[in-house]
Amino acid sequence: MHISVEKHKENLLVQFKGELDHHSSEIVRQKIDQQYLDQNIRNIILDLRGLTFMDSSGIGLIMGRYKNCIEKKGKMFIVNDNPQVEKILKMSGLLKIINVYPTIESAIENI
Amino acid sequence: MEKNYMRLEFLSKSTNESFARVVVAAFASQLDPTLEELSDIKTAVSEAVTNAIIHGYEYQEGIIVVEARIIDDEIEIVVEDKGVGIEDVQKAMEPFYTSKPDLERSGMGFTVMETFMDSLEVESKKGEGTRVKMRKKFKSLSSKE
């Protein structure tokens, strides 16, 4: 699992590459939370397009970051085009509370 | 009737989650599944093995056994641990229920297994362990002549 976490103004852009499961979610959680401590950051954009696998540990990870976002009065956006990832996102009910965009640009336009 | 069988034993380490799901997916690929069917199987195995590591063995060292059986166009997968067992299986299977909320678990593990596979049976005994049995029929093969 490779993850890149970048700050863009008040947004935290997180890009995933590889497989997100219980094993990899721990380090991902630490990396995101560490950067999200920055007071100027409010919104989180999760780009899941590079994921080749995700199970319910990924759902737990997204739910946890979403809660942090709400506490900071920020918004969360998901960028995804992978049908397998979409299937599990849909099942979890997350798509009812978080909008999904096909590209990072379209997500940023909607902030 | 075509039959095939495999058995895998490994330590309850989280690095083995991907190992287990990849092995079962490779075994299942002889049924010529679609990408979606293969992904469903990988996800269900990953959930069952993760449960065994976190809940069954509570991060202690133990042995997880994964067995898979192919009968015609169906695969049966069993994931077994000799861990602490589940006190109330029905409660554990409720969507969003988790016995470890502090770990940011989604509580979706059994729901994912149920949704992605055709059937799910969970047998557990407190202090003895848990056995999860799942089945899935491959539509890609049934539709072929």
mmCIF file of C-alpha atoms in Angstrom:
data_model
loop_
_atom_site.group_PDB
_atom_site.id
_atom_site.type_symbol
_atom_site.label_atom_id
_atom_site.label_comp_id
_atom_site.label_asym_id
_atom_site.label_seq_id
_atom_site.Cartn_x
_atom_site.Cartn_y
_atom_site.Cartn_z
ATOM 1 C CA MET A 1 0.000 0.000 0.000
ATOM 2 C CA HIS A 2 1.338 3.381 -1.034
ATOM 3 C CA ILE A 3 -0.313 6.526 0.190
ATOM 4 C CA SER A 4 0.406 10.149 -0.567
ATOM 5 C CA VAL A 5 -1.000 12.880 1.678
ATOM 6 C CA GLU A 6 -0.756 16.452 0.424
ATOM 7 C CA LYS A 7 -2.096 19.753 1.669
ATOM 8 C CA HIS A 8 -3.843 21.998 -0.850
ATOM 9 C CA LYS A 9 -5.012 25.201 0.858
ATOM 10 C CA GLU A 10 -7.622 23.981 3.347
ATOM 11 C CA ASN A 11 -7.952 20.545 1.761
ATOM 12 C CA LEU A 12 -6.076 17.356 2.518
ATOM 13 C CA LEU A 13 -5.673 15.249 -0.608
ATOM 14 C CA VAL A 14 -5.087 11.557 0.123
ATOM 15 C CA GLN A 15 -4.205 9.277 -2.781
ATOM 16 C CA PHE A 16 -4.184 5.490 -2.339
ATOM 17 C CA LYS A 17 -2.363 2.887 -4.357
ATOM 18 C CA GLY A 18 -2.607 -0.852 -3.665
ATOM 19 C CA GLU A 19 -4.725 -2.890 -1.262
ATOM 20 C CA LEU A 20 -6.587 -1.401 1.695
ATOM 21 C CA ASP A 21 -7.296 -4.005 4.388
ATOM 22 C CA HIS A 22 -6.914 -4.334 8.167
ATOM 23 C CA HIS A 23 -3.150 -4.738 7.815
ATOM 24 C CA SER A 24 -2.579 -1.609 5.726
ATOM 25 C CA SER A 25 -5.295 0.583 7.276
ATOM 26 C CA GLU A 26 -3.335 1.211 10.497
ATOM 27 C CA ILE A 27 -0.442 3.050 8.849
ATOM 28 C CA VAL A 28 -2.839 4.883 6.522
ATOM 29 C CA ARG A 29 -4.852 6.085 9.519
ATOM 30 C CA GLN A 30 -1.730 7.413 11.246
ATOM 31 C CA LYS A 31 -0.518 9.238 8.131
ATOM 32 C CA ILE A 32 -3.860 10.942 7.495
ATOM 33 C CA ASP A 33 -4.527 11.885 11.137
ATOM 34 C CA GLN A 34 -1.047 13.322 11.584
ATOM 35 C CA GLN A 35 -1.528 15.738 8.663
ATOM 36 C CA TYR A 36 -5.125 16.506 9.578
ATOM 37 C CA LEU A 37 -3.952 17.982 12.919
ATOM 38 C CA ASP A 38 -2.935 21.082 10.901
ATOM 39 C CA GLN A 39 -5.370 23.794 11.957
ATOM 40 C CA ASN A 40 -5.766 25.229 8.462
ATOM 41 C CA ILE A 41 -6.957 21.938 6.991
ATOM 42 C CA ARG A 42 -10.693 21.310 7.029
ATOM 43 C CA ASN A 43 -11.719 19.113 4.106
ATOM 44 C CA ILE A 44 -10.481 15.651 3.149
ATOM 45 C CA ILE A 45 -10.444 14.320 -0.413
ATOM 46 C CA LEU A 46 -9.897 10.555 -0.615
ATOM 47 C CA ASP A 47 -8.772 9.442 -4.065
ATOM 48 C CA LEU A 48 -9.488 5.695 -4.137
ATOM 49 C CA ARG A 49 -8.858 5.207 -7.870
ATOM 50 C CA GLY A 50 -5.505 3.497 -7.302
ATOM 51 C CA LEU A 51 -6.956 0.826 -5.015
ATOM 52 C CA THR A 52 -6.922 -2.749 -6.300
ATOM 53 C CA PHE A 53 -8.695 -4.110 -3.212
ATOM 54 C CA MET A 54 -10.707 -2.795 -0.270
ATOM 55 C CA ASP A 55 -12.630 -4.632 2.464
ATOM 56 C CA SER A 56 -14.640 -3.427 5.463
ATOM 57 C CA SER A 57 -11.465 -2.223 7.206
ATOM 58 C CA GLY A 58 -11.438 0.493 4.537
ATOM 59 C CA ILE A 59 -15.018 1.366 5.469
ATOM 60 C CA GLY A 60 -13.985 1.654 9.137
ATOM 61 C CA LEU A 61 -11.074 3.884 8.130
ATOM 62 C CA ILE A 62 -13.283 6.202 6.031
ATOM 63 C CA MET A 63 -15.980 6.366 8.752
ATOM 64 C CA GLY A 64 -13.385 7.333 11.359
ATOM 65 C CA ARG A 65 -11.898 10.105 9.174
ATOM 66 C CA TYR A 66 -15.427 11.312 8.309
ATOM 67 C CA LYS A 67 -16.175 11.755 12.031
ATOM 68 C CA ASN A 68 -12.995 13.814 12.459
ATOM 69 C CA CYS A 69 -14.033 15.907 9.461
ATOM 70 C CA ILE A 70 -17.464 16.625 10.944
ATOM 71 C CA GLU A 71 -15.868 17.653 14.261
ATOM 72 C CA LYS A 72 -13.714 20.172 12.384
ATOM 73 C CA LYS A 73 -16.753 21.361 10.404
ATOM 74 C CA GLY A 74 -15.105 20.178 7.220
ATOM 75 C CA LYS A 75 -16.355 18.069 4.332
ATOM 76 C CA MET A 76 -15.249 14.751 2.920
ATOM 77 C CA PHE A 77 -15.102 13.867 -0.775
ATOM 78 C CA ILE A 78 -14.357 10.560 -2.438
ATOM 79 C CA VAL A 79 -12.853 10.172 -5.896
ATOM 80 C CA ASN A 80 -13.463 6.714 -7.350
ATOM 81 C CA ASP A 81 -14.068 4.868 -10.611
ATOM 82 C CA ASN A 82 -13.515 1.280 -9.423
ATOM 83 C CA PRO A 83 -16.716 -0.849 -9.440
ATOM 84 C CA GLN A 84 -15.419 -3.262 -6.754
ATOM 85 C CA VAL A 85 -14.668 -0.403 -4.372
ATOM 86 C CA GLU A 86 -18.007 1.174 -5.208
ATOM 87 C CA LYS A 87 -19.849 -2.037 -4.345
ATOM 88 C CA ILE A 88 -18.540 -2.080 -0.779
ATOM 89 C CA LEU A 89 -18.952 1.691 -0.353
ATOM 90 C CA LYS A 90 -22.569 1.367 -1.435
ATOM 91 C CA MET A 91 -23.206 -1.568 0.892
ATOM 92 C CA SER A 92 -21.886 0.352 3.883
ATOM 93 C CA GLY A 93 -24.280 3.267 3.360
ATOM 94 C CA LEU A 94 -21.362 5.709 3.109
ATOM 95 C CA LEU A 95 -22.555 6.912 -0.296
ATOM 96 C CA LYS A 96 -25.617 8.397 1.376
ATOM 97 C CA ILE A 97 -23.464 10.828 3.341
ATOM 98 C CA ILE A 98 -20.368 11.285 1.180
ATOM 99 C CA ASN A 99 -20.396 12.357 -2.478
ATOM 100 C CA VAL A 100 -18.274 10.506 -5.011
ATOM 101 C CA TYR A 101 -16.638 12.233 -7.998
ATOM 102 C CA PRO A 102 -14.847 10.764 -10.998
ATOM 103 C CA THR A 103 -11.852 13.148 -10.784
ATOM 104 C CA ILE A 104 -10.047 15.252 -8.164
ATOM 105 C CA GLU A 105 -10.831 18.390 -10.171
ATOM 106 C CA SER A 106 -14.569 17.726 -10.092
ATOM 107 C CA ALA A 107 -14.409 17.088 -6.341
ATOM 108 C CA ILE A 108 -12.543 20.375 -5.724
ATOM 109 C CA GLU A 109 -15.067 22.269 -7.870
ATOM 110 C CA ASN A 110 -17.805 21.114 -5.491
ATOM 111 C CA ILE A 111 -16.140 22.143 -2.231
ATOM 112 C CA MET B 1 -19.045 -34.007 -10.869
ATOM 113 C CA GLU B 2 -15.770 -32.124 -10.618
ATOM 114 C CA LYS B 3 -14.096 -31.964 -7.237
ATOM 115 C CA ASN B 4 -11.067 -30.209 -5.921
ATOM 116 C CA TYR B 5 -9.821 -29.341 -2.451
ATOM 117 C CA MET B 6 -7.189 -27.162 -0.763
ATOM 118 C CA ARG B 7 -6.110 -26.487 2.792
ATOM 119 C CA LEU B 8 -3.959 -23.634 4.055
ATOM 120 C CA GLU B 9 -2.583 -23.099 7.551
ATOM 121 C CA PHE B 10 -0.893 -19.905 8.673
ATOM 122 C CA LEU B 11 -0.112 -17.729 11.693
ATOM 123 C CA SER B 12 -2.643 -15.121 12.772
ATOM 124 C CA LYS B 13 -0.580 -12.180 11.501
ATOM 125 C CA SER B 14 -2.264 -9.323 9.648
ATOM 126 C CA THR B 15 0.269 -9.616 6.792
ATOM 127 C CA ASN B 16 -1.334 -12.991 6.058
ATOM 128 C CA GLU B 17 -4.725 -11.409 5.253
ATOM 129 C CA SER B 18 -3.644 -10.659 1.696
ATOM 130 C CA PHE B 19 -1.801 -14.003 1.442
ATOM 131 C CA ALA B 20 -4.978 -15.941 2.341
ATOM 132 C CA ARG B 21 -7.302 -14.095 -0.032
ATOM 133 C CA VAL B 22 -4.871 -14.322 -2.941
ATOM 134 C CA VAL B 23 -4.404 -18.088 -2.439
ATOM 135 C CA VAL B 24 -8.163 -18.732 -2.362
ATOM 136 C CA ALA B 25 -8.699 -16.484 -5.393
ATOM 137 C CA ALA B 26 -5.977 -18.366 -7.295
ATOM 138 C CA PHE B 27 -7.629 -21.691 -6.382
ATOM 139 C CA ALA B 28 -11.051 -20.357 -7.437
ATOM 140 C CA SER B 29 -9.760 -19.102 -10.773
ATOM 141 C CA GLN B 30 -9.953 -22.656 -12.231
ATOM 142 C CA LEU B 31 -13.743 -22.050 -12.271
ATOM 143 C CA ASP B 32 -13.147 -19.197 -14.701
ATOM 144 C CA PRO B 33 -14.910 -16.579 -12.565
ATOM 145 C CA THR B 34 -15.662 -13.020 -13.628
ATOM 146 C CA LEU B 35 -13.571 -10.218 -12.110
ATOM 147 C CA GLU B 36 -16.493 -9.328 -9.878
ATOM 148 C CA GLU B 37 -16.924 -12.885 -8.583
ATOM 149 C CA LEU B 38 -13.212 -13.130 -7.864
ATOM 150 C CA SER B 39 -13.238 -9.821 -6.045
ATOM 151 C CA ASP B 40 -16.271 -10.944 -3.979
ATOM 152 C CA ILE B 41 -14.411 -14.066 -2.863
ATOM 153 C CA LYS B 42 -11.260 -12.152 -1.992
ATOM 154 C CA THR B 43 -13.266 -9.696 0.072
ATOM 155 C CA ALA B 44 -15.207 -12.402 1.951
ATOM 156 C CA VAL B 45 -12.015 -14.350 2.778
ATOM 157 C CA SER B 46 -10.310 -11.161 3.897
ATOM 158 C CA GLU B 47 -13.199 -10.394 6.283
ATOM 159 C CA ALA B 48 -13.209 -13.890 7.798
ATOM 160 C CA VAL B 49 -9.420 -13.968 8.286
ATOM 161 C CA THR B 50 -9.394 -10.445 9.737
ATOM 162 C CA ASN B 51 -12.097 -11.490 12.226
ATOM 163 C CA ALA B 52 -10.007 -14.493 13.271
ATOM 164 C CA ILE B 53 -6.968 -12.267 13.897
ATOM 165 C CA ILE B 54 -8.716 -9.404 15.709
ATOM 166 C CA HIS B 55 -11.555 -11.177 17.498
ATOM 167 C CA GLY B 56 -10.668 -14.876 17.525
ATOM 168 C CA TYR B 57 -7.071 -14.543 18.664
ATOM 169 C CA GLU B 58 -7.292 -10.921 19.890
ATOM 170 C CA TYR B 59 -3.896 -10.210 18.271
ATOM 171 C CA GLN B 60 -2.254 -13.162 20.041
ATOM 172 C CA GLU B 61 -0.471 -15.820 18.048
ATOM 173 C CA GLY B 62 -2.592 -18.691 16.781
ATOM 174 C CA ILE B 63 -3.184 -20.843 13.726
ATOM 175 C CA ILE B 64 -5.842 -20.018 11.151
ATOM 176 C CA VAL B 65 -6.979 -22.770 8.795
ATOM 177 C CA VAL B 66 -8.542 -21.952 5.433
ATOM 178 C CA GLU B 67 -10.066 -24.745 3.386
ATOM 179 C CA ALA B 68 -11.720 -24.493 -0.006
ATOM 180 C CA ARG B 69 -13.650 -27.084 -1.915
ATOM 181 C CA ILE B 70 -14.833 -26.935 -5.504
ATOM 182 C CA ILE B 71 -17.875 -28.981 -6.424
ATOM 183 C CA ASP B 72 -19.036 -28.399 -9.982
ATOM 184 C CA ASP B 73 -19.563 -24.660 -10.380
ATOM 185 C CA GLU B 74 -19.628 -23.934 -6.655
ATOM 186 C CA ILE B 75 -16.899 -23.064 -4.170
ATOM 187 C CA GLU B 76 -17.153 -23.694 -0.439
ATOM 188 C CA ILE B 77 -14.720 -21.833 1.800
ATOM 189 C CA VAL B 78 -14.128 -22.568 5.488
ATOM 190 C CA VAL B 79 -12.123 -20.257 7.749
ATOM 191 C CA GLU B 80 -11.411 -21.631 11.201
ATOM 192 C CA ASP B 81 -9.642 -20.430 14.338
ATOM 193 C CA LYS B 82 -9.110 -21.938 17.794
ATOM 194 C CA GLY B 83 -9.481 -18.580 19.501
ATOM 195 C CA VAL B 84 -11.808 -17.171 22.148
ATOM 196 C CA GLY B 85 -15.061 -17.855 20.285
ATOM 197 C CA ILE B 86 -18.138 -15.646 19.964
ATOM 198 C CA GLU B 87 -20.578 -15.473 22.873
ATOM 199 C CA ASP B 88 -23.578 -14.307 20.849
ATOM 200 C CA VAL B 89 -23.229 -15.163 17.139
ATOM 201 C CA GLN B 90 -26.531 -13.542 16.183
ATOM 202 C CA LYS B 91 -25.497 -10.241 17.755
ATOM 203 C CA ALA B 92 -22.059 -10.413 16.118
ATOM 204 C CA MET B 93 -23.741 -10.805 12.742
ATOM 205 C CA GLU B 94 -25.887 -7.680 13.080
ATOM 206 C CA PRO B 95 -24.810 -4.971 10.601
ATOM 207 C CA PHE B 96 -22.636 -2.269 12.202
ATOM 208 C CA TYR B 97 -22.306 -4.169 15.490
ATOM 209 C CA THR B 98 -18.729 -4.330 16.711
ATOM 210 C CA SER B 99 -17.346 -5.589 19.994
ATOM 211 C CA LYS B 100 -14.301 -3.355 19.452
ATOM 212 C CA PRO B 101 -15.567 0.163 18.622
ATOM 213 C CA ASP B 102 -12.313 1.718 19.897
ATOM 214 C CA LEU B 103 -10.471 0.051 16.999
ATOM 215 C CA GLU B 104 -12.618 1.846 14.398
ATOM 216 C CA ARG B 105 -14.010 -1.415 13.111
ATOM 217 C CA SER B 106 -16.991 -0.837 10.847
ATOM 218 C CA GLY B 107 -18.969 -3.827 12.147
ATOM 219 C CA MET B 108 -19.577 -4.844 8.544
ATOM 220 C CA GLY B 109 -17.493 -8.026 8.335
ATOM 221 C CA PHE B 110 -20.262 -10.634 8.498
ATOM 222 C CA THR B 111 -22.581 -8.430 6.422
ATOM 223 C CA VAL B 112 -19.954 -8.285 3.670
ATOM 224 C CA MET B 113 -19.536 -12.080 3.760
ATOM 225 C CA GLU B 114 -23.319 -12.540 3.601
ATOM 226 C CA THR B 115 -23.761 -10.078 0.751
ATOM 227 C CA PHE B 116 -20.783 -11.126 -1.382
ATOM 228 C CA MET B 117 -21.318 -14.876 -1.008
ATOM 229 C CA ASP B 118 -24.468 -16.980 -1.571
ATOM 230 C CA SER B 119 -24.548 -18.464 1.922
ATOM 231 C CA LEU B 120 -22.838 -18.034 5.285
ATOM 232 C CA GLU B 121 -22.829 -20.269 8.361
ATOM 233 C CA VAL B 122 -21.077 -19.344 11.574
ATOM 234 C CA GLU B 123 -20.385 -21.896 14.297
ATOM 235 C CA SER B 124 -18.694 -20.747 17.460
ATOM 236 C CA LYS B 125 -18.102 -21.976 20.966
ATOM 237 C CA LYS B 126 -16.844 -19.763 23.764
ATOM 238 C CA GLY B 127 -13.238 -20.664 24.560
ATOM 239 C CA GLU B 128 -12.925 -23.102 21.656
ATOM 240 C CA GLY B 129 -12.996 -21.094 18.460
ATOM 241 C CA THR B 130 -15.000 -20.107 15.423
ATOM 242 C CA ARG B 131 -15.708 -21.757 12.093
ATOM 243 C CA VAL B 132 -17.105 -19.736 9.200
ATOM 244 C CA LYS B 133 -18.427 -21.582 6.162
ATOM 245 C CA MET B 134 -19.338 -19.725 2.965
ATOM 246 C CA ARG B 135 -20.542 -20.858 -0.432
ATOM 247 C CA LYS B 136 -20.711 -19.203 -3.819
ATOM 248 C CA LYS B 137 -21.909 -20.445 -7.177
ATOM 249 C CA PHE B 138 -20.135 -19.135 -10.254
ATOM 250 C CA LYS B 139 -22.660 -17.843 -12.695
ATOM 251 C CA SER B 140 -20.045 -17.373 -15.397
ATOM 252 C CA LEU B 141 -19.592 -21.148 -15.578
ATOM 253 C CA SER B 142 -23.262 -22.086 -15.255
ATOM 254 C CA SER B 143 -24.114 -19.941 -18.251
ATOM 255 C CA LYS B 144 -21.531 -21.716 -20.434
ATOM 256 C CA GLU B 145 -22.221 -24.730 -22.552
#
